[in-house]
Short mmCIF file of C-alpha atoms in Angstrom, two decimals:
data_model
loop_
_atom_site.label_atom_id
_atom_site.label_comp_id
_atom_site.label_asym_id
_atom_site.label_seq_id
_atom_site.Cartn_x
_atom_site.Cartn_y
_atom_site.Cartn_z
CA MET A 164 -128.92 -55.93 109.95
CA ARG A 165 -125.27 -56.02 110.96
CA VAL A 166 -122.22 -53.99 110.39
CA PHE A 167 -118.84 -55.64 110.17
CA LYS A 168 -115.55 -53.81 110.17
CA PHE A 169 -112.34 -55.43 109.02
CA GLY A 170 -109.05 -53.73 109.70
CA GLY A 171 -105.73 -53.77 107.64
CA ALA A 172 -104.20 -56.74 109.27
CA SER A 173 -107.19 -58.97 108.41
CA VAL A 174 -106.68 -58.21 104.69
CA LYS A 175 -103.01 -58.02 104.52
CA ASP A 176 -102.59 -60.80 101.93
CA ALA A 177 -104.52 -63.34 99.96
CA THR A 178 -104.88 -65.68 102.90
CA GLY A 179 -106.25 -62.92 104.92
CA ILE A 180 -108.90 -62.05 102.26
CA LYS A 181 -109.81 -65.69 101.99
CA ASN A 182 -110.37 -65.72 105.75
CA VAL A 183 -112.47 -62.65 105.62
CA ALA A 184 -114.62 -63.98 102.92
CA ASN A 185 -115.21 -67.19 105.08
CA ILE A 186 -116.27 -65.04 108.07
CA ILE A 187 -118.62 -63.00 105.73
CA ALA A 188 -119.93 -66.07 104.14
CA ASN A 189 -120.84 -67.59 107.70
CA TYR A 190 -122.73 -64.50 108.64
CA GLY A 191 -123.67 -62.58 105.59
CA SER A 192 -125.64 -65.37 103.80
CA LYS A 193 -128.17 -65.26 106.68
CA ASN A 194 -128.36 -61.57 107.47
CA LYS A 195 -128.43 -58.09 105.94
CA LEU A 196 -124.67 -57.02 106.10
CA VAL A 197 -122.64 -53.83 105.50
CA VAL A 198 -118.93 -54.59 105.48
CA ILE A 199 -116.48 -51.68 106.20
CA VAL A 200 -112.77 -52.40 105.20
CA SER A 201 -109.54 -50.68 105.81
CA ALA A 202 -106.48 -50.46 103.59
CA THR A 203 -104.45 -53.79 103.43
CA GLY A 204 -101.66 -54.25 105.94
CA LYS A 205 -99.34 -51.36 106.18
CA THR A 206 -100.67 -49.66 102.99
CA THR A 207 -101.52 -46.47 104.78
CA ASN A 208 -98.16 -46.15 106.07
CA ALA A 209 -96.67 -46.78 102.65
CA LEU A 210 -98.99 -44.20 101.05
CA GLU A 211 -97.85 -41.81 103.69
CA ASP A 212 -94.27 -42.27 102.56
CA VAL A 213 -95.56 -41.61 98.93
CA VAL A 214 -97.03 -38.25 100.03
CA ASN A 215 -93.85 -37.32 101.86
CA ALA A 216 -91.65 -38.31 98.92
CA TYR A 217 -94.01 -36.23 96.61
CA TYR A 218 -93.74 -33.17 98.82
CA ASN A 219 -89.96 -33.44 99.21
CA LYS A 220 -89.34 -34.13 95.47
CA SER A 221 -87.49 -37.33 96.50
CA ALA A 222 -85.90 -39.24 93.85
CA ASP A 223 -87.43 -42.46 95.07
CA LEU A 224 -91.03 -41.36 94.63
CA ALA A 225 -91.62 -43.92 91.68
CA GLU A 226 -90.11 -46.66 93.83
CA LYS A 227 -92.43 -45.99 96.68
CA VAL A 228 -95.42 -46.11 94.46
CA ALA A 229 -94.24 -49.25 92.72
CA LEU A 230 -93.93 -50.88 96.30
CA VAL A 231 -97.62 -50.08 96.96
CA LYS A 232 -98.74 -51.27 93.46
CA ASN A 233 -96.74 -54.52 93.57
CA ASN A 234 -98.07 -55.42 96.99
CA HIS A 235 -101.49 -55.28 95.57
CA LEU A 236 -100.77 -56.94 92.46
CA LYS A 237 -99.12 -59.77 94.43
CA ILE A 238 -102.51 -60.17 96.40
CA CYS A 239 -104.50 -60.09 93.09
CA SER A 240 -102.09 -62.80 91.45
CA ASP A 241 -102.76 -65.07 94.55
CA LEU A 242 -106.50 -64.71 94.12
CA PHE A 243 -107.51 -64.42 90.50
CA ASP A 244 -106.43 -65.67 87.13
CA GLU A 245 -104.26 -63.24 85.06
CA ASN A 246 -107.07 -62.18 82.85
CA HIS A 247 -109.41 -61.11 85.71
CA ALA A 248 -110.97 -57.74 85.37
CA VAL A 249 -109.70 -56.78 88.82
CA PHE A 250 -106.31 -56.09 87.31
CA ASP A 251 -107.75 -53.43 85.11
CA THR A 252 -109.51 -51.90 88.16
CA ILE A 253 -106.30 -51.69 90.09
CA GLU A 254 -104.39 -50.25 87.16
CA ASN A 255 -107.09 -47.50 86.88
CA ILE A 256 -106.65 -46.60 90.60
CA PHE A 257 -102.86 -46.34 90.07
CA ASN A 258 -103.46 -44.20 86.94
CA GLU A 259 -105.49 -41.75 89.00
CA LEU A 260 -102.82 -41.76 91.74
CA GLN A 261 -100.23 -41.13 89.20
CA TRP A 262 -102.20 -38.15 87.70
CA GLN A 263 -102.40 -36.70 91.15
CA LEU A 264 -98.72 -36.99 91.77
CA GLU A 265 -97.99 -35.13 88.47
CA GLU A 266 -99.76 -32.20 89.58
CA ASP A 267 -97.66 -29.17 91.07
CA ARG A 268 -97.51 -28.95 94.77
CA MET A 269 -99.98 -26.03 95.05
CA GLU A 270 -102.27 -27.54 97.50
CA GLN A 271 -101.93 -27.78 101.30
CA TYR A 272 -100.27 -30.88 102.62
CA ASN A 273 -103.32 -32.23 104.40
CA TYR A 274 -105.45 -31.87 101.27
CA VAL A 275 -102.91 -33.91 99.22
CA TYR A 276 -102.49 -36.48 101.96
CA ASP A 277 -106.25 -37.24 101.83
CA GLN A 278 -106.47 -37.62 98.06
CA ILE A 279 -103.44 -39.98 97.95
CA VAL A 280 -103.78 -42.07 101.16
CA SER A 281 -107.44 -42.66 100.73
CA GLN A 282 -106.60 -44.84 97.74
CA GLY A 283 -105.61 -47.65 100.12
CA GLU A 284 -109.09 -48.25 101.00
CA MET A 285 -110.25 -48.02 97.31
CA LEU A 286 -107.77 -50.87 96.44
CA SER A 287 -108.61 -53.09 99.27
CA THR A 288 -112.42 -52.97 98.80
CA GLN A 289 -112.21 -53.50 95.12
CA ILE A 290 -110.08 -56.69 95.68
CA LEU A 291 -112.44 -58.21 98.41
CA SER A 292 -115.49 -57.38 96.44
CA ALA A 293 -114.06 -59.08 93.23
CA TYR A 294 -113.09 -62.19 95.30
CA LEU A 295 -116.41 -62.47 96.98
CA ASN A 296 -118.12 -62.29 93.66
CA ASP A 297 -115.96 -65.00 92.31
CA ILE A 298 -116.85 -67.34 95.22
CA GLY A 299 -120.62 -66.75 94.69
CA LEU A 300 -121.12 -64.01 97.44
CA GLN A 301 -122.82 -61.48 95.35
CA ASN A 302 -122.05 -57.97 96.79
CA HIS A 303 -122.48 -54.33 95.90
CA TRP A 304 -119.12 -52.31 95.98
CA LEU A 305 -120.13 -48.90 97.44
CA ASP A 306 -117.93 -45.78 97.20
CA ALA A 307 -118.26 -44.34 100.63
CA ARG A 308 -117.49 -40.94 99.30
CA ASP A 309 -120.91 -40.95 97.81
CA VAL A 310 -122.65 -41.32 101.13
CA VAL A 311 -120.21 -40.14 104.00
CA LYS A 312 -120.35 -36.26 103.67
CA THR A 313 -117.90 -34.14 105.55
CA ASP A 314 -116.54 -30.69 105.96
CA ALA A 315 -113.13 -29.73 104.47
CA THR A 316 -110.93 -30.43 107.59
CA TYR A 317 -108.64 -32.62 105.81
CA ARG A 318 -107.17 -35.58 107.78
CA GLU A 319 -109.67 -34.93 110.59
CA ALA A 320 -112.91 -34.27 108.72
CA ILE A 321 -116.19 -33.63 110.55
CA VAL A 322 -119.02 -35.69 109.37
CA ASP A 323 -122.23 -33.92 108.33
CA TRP A 324 -124.61 -36.27 110.01
CA THR A 325 -127.66 -34.90 108.49
CA LEU A 326 -126.53 -35.20 104.89
CA THR A 327 -124.82 -38.45 105.54
CA SER A 328 -127.94 -39.83 107.05
CA GLU A 329 -129.95 -38.82 104.08
CA LYS A 330 -127.50 -40.24 101.59
CA ILE A 331 -127.02 -43.60 103.39
CA GLN A 332 -130.81 -44.01 103.98
CA GLN A 333 -131.44 -43.34 100.28
CA THR A 334 -128.78 -45.78 99.10
CA VAL A 335 -128.15 -48.73 101.35
CA PRO A 336 -131.47 -50.26 102.59
CA SER A 337 -132.60 -51.29 99.22
CA ILE A 338 -129.15 -52.95 98.32
CA ILE A 339 -128.80 -54.90 101.48
CA GLU A 340 -132.31 -56.50 100.85
CA MET A 341 -130.41 -58.50 98.16
CA GLN A 342 -126.79 -58.12 98.35
CA ILE A 343 -123.95 -57.54 100.91
CA VAL A 344 -122.57 -54.07 100.87
CA ILE A 345 -118.76 -53.54 100.65
CA THR A 346 -117.43 -50.26 101.33
CA GLN A 347 -114.56 -48.32 102.72
CA GLY A 348 -113.69 -47.12 106.20
CA PHE A 349 -111.70 -43.81 106.95
CA ILE A 350 -112.93 -41.72 103.94
CA GLY A 351 -115.58 -39.27 103.09
CA CYS A 352 -116.24 -36.47 100.60
CA THR A 353 -116.84 -32.68 100.70
CA ASP A 354 -119.66 -30.93 98.82
CA GLU A 355 -116.97 -29.90 96.40
CA ASN A 356 -116.21 -33.61 95.65
CA CYS A 357 -112.83 -33.66 97.33
CA THR A 358 -111.76 -36.72 99.30
CA THR A 359 -111.45 -36.43 103.05
CA THR A 360 -110.32 -38.73 105.81
CA LEU A 361 -111.73 -39.10 109.26
CA GLY A 362 -108.51 -39.39 111.22
CA ARG A 363 -105.87 -42.34 111.64
CA GLU A 364 -107.75 -45.63 112.25
CA GLY A 365 -111.01 -43.86 111.51
CA SER A 366 -112.60 -47.10 109.97
CA ASP A 367 -114.11 -48.03 113.33
CA TYR A 368 -115.89 -44.70 113.30
CA THR A 369 -117.24 -45.29 109.77
CA ALA A 370 -118.77 -48.59 110.85
CA ALA A 371 -120.47 -46.76 113.71
CA ILE A 372 -121.79 -44.19 111.32
CA PHE A 373 -123.50 -46.84 109.19
CA ALA A 374 -124.78 -48.87 112.24
CA ASN A 375 -126.32 -45.75 113.83
CA ILE A 376 -127.94 -44.37 110.62
CA LEU A 377 -129.15 -47.87 109.60
CA ASP A 378 -130.36 -48.98 113.20
CA ALA A 379 -127.98 -51.97 113.17
CA GLU A 380 -128.70 -54.96 115.46
CA HIS A 381 -125.01 -54.79 116.43
CA GLN A 382 -121.63 -53.72 115.02
CA THR A 383 -118.58 -56.06 114.99
CA ILE A 384 -114.94 -55.07 114.87
CA TRP A 385 -112.77 -58.00 113.73
CA LYS A 386 -109.25 -57.73 115.24
CA ASP A 387 -106.11 -59.89 115.62
CA VAL A 388 -106.74 -60.17 119.52
CA PRO A 389 -109.52 -62.12 121.21
CA GLY A 390 -111.32 -58.98 122.18
CA VAL A 391 -110.70 -56.11 124.55
CA MET A 392 -107.97 -56.94 127.02
CA ASN A 393 -106.81 -55.24 130.17
CA GLY A 394 -103.72 -54.11 128.48
CA ASP A 395 -102.20 -54.10 125.01
CA PRO A 396 -100.74 -57.84 124.99
CA ARG A 397 -97.72 -56.63 122.98
CA VAL A 398 -96.86 -54.50 126.06
CA PHE A 399 -98.23 -56.48 129.13
CA GLU A 400 -97.61 -60.22 128.94
CA ASP A 401 -100.14 -60.74 131.75
CA ALA A 402 -102.96 -59.11 129.73
CA ILE A 403 -106.23 -60.74 130.25
CA PHE A 404 -109.50 -60.95 128.18
CA LEU A 405 -112.63 -58.89 129.27
CA ASP A 406 -116.02 -60.33 128.52
CA GLN A 407 -117.88 -57.31 128.67
CA ILE A 408 -117.30 -53.49 129.23
CA SER A 409 -119.71 -50.65 129.29
CA TYR A 410 -119.90 -47.86 126.70
CA ASN A 411 -118.63 -45.59 129.55
CA GLU A 412 -115.55 -47.89 130.22
CA ALA A 413 -114.80 -48.07 126.60
CA VAL A 414 -114.94 -44.24 126.22
CA GLU A 415 -112.64 -43.80 129.23
CA MET A 416 -110.21 -46.38 127.90
CA THR A 417 -110.02 -44.70 124.35
CA PHE A 418 -109.68 -41.26 125.82
CA TYR A 419 -106.62 -42.27 127.77
CA GLY A 420 -105.18 -43.99 124.68
CA ALA A 421 -106.28 -47.59 124.29
CA THR A 422 -106.15 -48.27 120.56
CA VAL A 423 -108.27 -51.32 120.38
CA ILE A 424 -111.30 -49.14 119.48
CA HIS A 425 -111.18 -45.75 117.64
CA PRO A 426 -112.30 -42.91 120.21
CA LYS A 427 -115.18 -41.61 118.09
CA THR A 428 -116.87 -45.13 117.71
CA ILE A 429 -118.73 -45.35 120.92
CA LYS A 430 -121.01 -42.29 120.71
CA PRO A 431 -123.00 -43.17 117.70
CA LEU A 432 -123.54 -46.63 119.09
CA GLN A 433 -124.43 -45.63 122.61
CA ASN A 434 -126.95 -43.03 121.42
CA LYS A 435 -129.02 -45.92 119.98
CA ASN A 436 -127.95 -48.58 122.36
CA ILE A 437 -126.28 -50.74 119.72
CA PRO A 438 -123.97 -53.23 121.13
CA LEU A 439 -120.42 -53.41 119.80
CA HIS A 440 -118.66 -56.84 119.53
CA VAL A 441 -114.96 -56.94 119.49
CA ARG A 442 -113.84 -60.27 117.99
CA SER A 443 -110.88 -62.17 116.55
CA PHE A 444 -110.62 -62.87 112.90
CA ILE A 445 -107.88 -65.38 113.71
CA ASN A 446 -110.41 -67.35 116.03
CA PRO A 447 -113.86 -66.23 114.58
CA ASP A 448 -115.59 -68.83 116.73
CA GLY A 449 -114.37 -67.02 119.87
CA LYS A 450 -116.99 -65.11 121.89
CA GLY A 451 -115.01 -61.80 121.93
CA THR A 452 -115.91 -58.75 124.07
CA ILE A 453 -119.36 -57.00 124.24
CA VAL A 454 -119.44 -53.34 124.74
CA GLY A 455 -122.86 -52.29 125.86
CA GLU A 456 -124.57 -50.85 128.83
CA LYS A 457 -122.95 -52.96 131.47
CA ASP A 458 -119.39 -53.96 132.75
CA GLN A 459 -118.46 -57.42 133.77
CA ALA A 460 -118.29 -57.67 137.55
CA ASN A 461 -115.01 -56.78 139.20
CA LEU A 462 -113.05 -55.30 136.34
CA PRO A 463 -109.24 -55.85 136.96
CA PRO A 464 -106.85 -52.95 136.65
CA ILE A 465 -106.82 -51.79 133.00
CA ARG A 466 -103.42 -50.52 131.90
CA ILE A 467 -102.73 -48.08 129.06
CA VAL A 468 -99.37 -46.55 127.95
CA LYS A 469 -98.75 -43.73 125.70
CA ASN A 470 -95.24 -43.28 124.57
CA ASN A 471 -93.47 -40.54 122.84
CA GLN A 472 -94.92 -37.86 125.34
CA SER A 473 -93.76 -34.43 125.95
CA LEU A 474 -93.93 -32.33 129.12
CA ILE A 475 -94.55 -28.57 128.47
CA THR A 476 -93.78 -26.43 131.63
CA LEU A 477 -95.06 -22.89 131.59
CA HIS A 478 -94.28 -20.08 134.08
CA THR A 479 -95.84 -16.60 133.96
CA LYS A 480 -93.01 -14.14 133.41
CA ASP A 481 -94.42 -11.48 135.67
CA PHE A 482 -95.46 -13.78 138.44
CA SER A 483 -99.11 -13.28 137.67
CA PHE A 484 -101.58 -16.07 139.13
CA ILE A 485 -102.88 -18.43 136.57
CA GLN A 486 -106.52 -17.65 137.19
CA GLU A 487 -109.50 -18.16 134.98
CA ASP A 488 -108.58 -15.61 132.36
CA VAL A 489 -105.10 -16.85 132.06
CA LEU A 490 -106.22 -20.33 132.04
CA ALA A 491 -108.63 -19.64 129.34
CA GLY A 492 -105.76 -18.15 127.17
CA LEU A 493 -103.72 -21.22 127.66
CA MET A 494 -106.62 -23.61 126.56
CA HIS A 495 -107.11 -21.45 123.57
CA ALA A 496 -103.29 -21.78 122.53
CA PHE A 497 -103.51 -25.51 122.65
CA HIS A 498 -106.73 -25.41 120.65
CA GLU A 499 -105.30 -23.22 118.13
CA ALA A 500 -102.23 -25.58 117.67
CA LYS A 501 -104.62 -28.64 117.57
CA LEU A 502 -102.50 -30.15 120.26
CA LYS A 503 -104.45 -32.51 122.69
CA LEU A 504 -103.75 -32.33 126.31
CA ASN A 505 -103.17 -35.82 127.57
CA MET A 506 -102.74 -34.57 131.24
CA LEU A 507 -102.28 -31.24 132.94
CA GLN A 508 -101.48 -29.76 136.26
CA GLN A 509 -101.71 -26.18 137.42
CA GLY A 510 -99.77 -24.33 140.17
CA ALA A 511 -100.11 -20.75 141.33
CA ILE A 512 -97.92 -19.46 138.52
CA SER A 513 -97.02 -22.52 136.52
CA PHE A 514 -98.92 -24.85 134.17
CA GLU A 515 -97.79 -28.24 133.07
CA ALA A 516 -99.13 -30.12 130.03
CA VAL A 517 -98.47 -33.59 128.77
CA VAL A 518 -98.92 -33.83 125.03
CA ASN A 519 -97.99 -36.12 122.18
CA ASP A 520 -94.56 -35.29 120.87
CA ILE A 521 -95.57 -33.52 117.75
CA PRO A 522 -92.76 -31.00 117.15
CA GLU A 523 -94.53 -28.54 114.83
CA LYS A 524 -97.50 -28.23 117.08
CA ILE A 525 -95.55 -27.90 120.20
CA GLU A 526 -93.67 -25.00 118.46
CA ALA A 527 -97.04 -23.54 117.51
CA VAL A 528 -97.97 -23.40 121.17
CA ASN A 529 -94.61 -21.92 122.00
CA THR A 530 -94.95 -19.14 119.28
CA ILE A 531 -98.51 -18.29 120.84
CA LEU A 532 -97.46 -18.11 124.33
CA ALA A 533 -93.71 -17.12 124.30
CA ASN A 534 -94.43 -13.33 125.23
CA ASP A 535 -96.11 -14.20 128.51
CA PHE A 536 -94.51 -17.39 129.60
CA THR A 537 -91.13 -19.02 130.03
CA ILE A 538 -91.39 -22.36 128.36
CA ALA A 539 -89.44 -25.66 129.05
CA ILE A 540 -89.98 -28.87 127.20
CA GLU A 541 -89.00 -32.46 128.14
CA ASN A 542 -89.22 -35.29 125.54
CA ASN A 543 -89.10 -39.20 125.42
CA LEU A 544 -91.46 -39.74 128.33
CA SER A 545 -94.24 -42.29 128.83
CA LEU A 546 -97.81 -41.70 130.18
CA LEU A 547 -99.13 -44.66 132.16
CA THR A 548 -102.88 -44.78 132.91
CA ILE A 549 -104.42 -47.50 135.21
CA ARG A 550 -108.16 -47.68 135.49
CA HIS A 551 -109.45 -49.45 138.58
CA TYR A 552 -106.03 -49.31 139.97
CA ASP A 553 -104.57 -50.74 143.14
CA GLU A 554 -101.23 -49.95 144.82
CA ALA A 555 -99.54 -53.21 143.80
CA THR A 556 -100.39 -52.52 140.10
CA ILE A 557 -99.01 -48.90 140.30
CA SER A 558 -95.84 -50.02 141.95
CA LYS A 559 -95.29 -52.93 139.50
CA HIS A 560 -95.46 -50.81 136.48
CA ARG A 561 -93.75 -47.67 137.99
CA GLN A 562 -90.60 -49.68 139.21
CA ASN A 563 -87.19 -48.33 138.18
CA ARG A 564 -88.66 -45.20 136.47
CA THR A 565 -88.89 -41.77 137.64
CA GLU A 566 -92.37 -40.28 138.22
CA LEU A 567 -92.59 -36.72 137.03
CA LEU A 568 -96.23 -36.05 137.47
CA ALA A 569 -98.89 -38.11 139.02
CA GLN A 570 -102.78 -37.74 139.47
CA ARG A 571 -105.25 -40.06 141.08
CA SER A 572 -109.06 -39.98 141.01
CA THR A 573 -111.42 -42.65 142.62
CA ASP A 574 -111.12 -44.77 139.44
CA THR A 575 -107.97 -43.68 137.59
CA TYR A 576 -104.21 -43.18 138.08
CA GLN A 577 -102.03 -41.48 135.77
CA GLY A 578 -98.31 -41.16 135.95
CA LEU A 579 -95.83 -39.40 133.61
CA LEU A 580 -92.78 -41.54 133.75
CA LYS A 581 -89.15 -40.96 132.56
#
């Protein structure tokens, strides 16, 4: 069996949904198939605006909800006749959303975020499922919350693999014998029946969960690019296509910030040696990139840029050396603030950390460490990572910029640039 994942760009409008349906028709009629779908287009961003308007008691809350609703009704109007049952389904989802927005703001932000933003995936999958049925592709719409079980770490939920495996194995194999399964990426559910999300862009990870548990032949992520490239083509005009990369290379790329694959996707696939195909929904006949055990020969330099970076510089106030015990305390502070270290450098009495510019998390680190360290912060920086670097590539991308920090290993160059 196979697992397909379609992101928001592929289902952003009626034309996109028809194209996805054609891809599914070409593969799903011949194979057992589970299809994981993200929210349409920029719906997740729009629902984040709804959450913020709700918390800030903004006067335009109703307008922001209406924008999301009208976008989905437009897609439905372009796909179905006006009496189609899908319109009632969409209305019910927005009635549930409205009920949530009428509640007092007693709950934590992250909890409310997950209850509201998760509705994007519910909307997209209901529309796709209804359209597939209309064109004769019989499918089963599955609520992912019934099978993907997590803890209560809202917005970054941790999957309970034992329970999730049990639920998926009890539910999915019998369905895919007869029908395609359509379900949601990104979302799960706690034992208390509260919706959770797996982290931004987490639908790739959802697909990997299903692929691992169901022992899939392979997993395919359908993107708006030909496959994995040696740089984001929106940033690097000379980016080229990679035929094949290893699990290890994919993990390294995602660790350093490449967004073509979600960072958590690789491990469940590598554990069972399930190949990952990254293919284009714009050109579905293209061969795409295979992520598996081997790299293609002579990989070119692979460039990754993370913007909106901050440099946190810490100095011990009493000139104590930063030895193992002090370093452990520093690591604990960043862990407590849930602030990921993208690069770090240690001196005798100083410690420099490059992090995503998330003011509230940076302030949390500041609060924890202020008694023992002087702290300086510089913002608006970029972190350039080059895998399989050469001097010409470094010079080309570093030109006209100041290098604040630099590190090199045998395979990887990192430079913090201003």
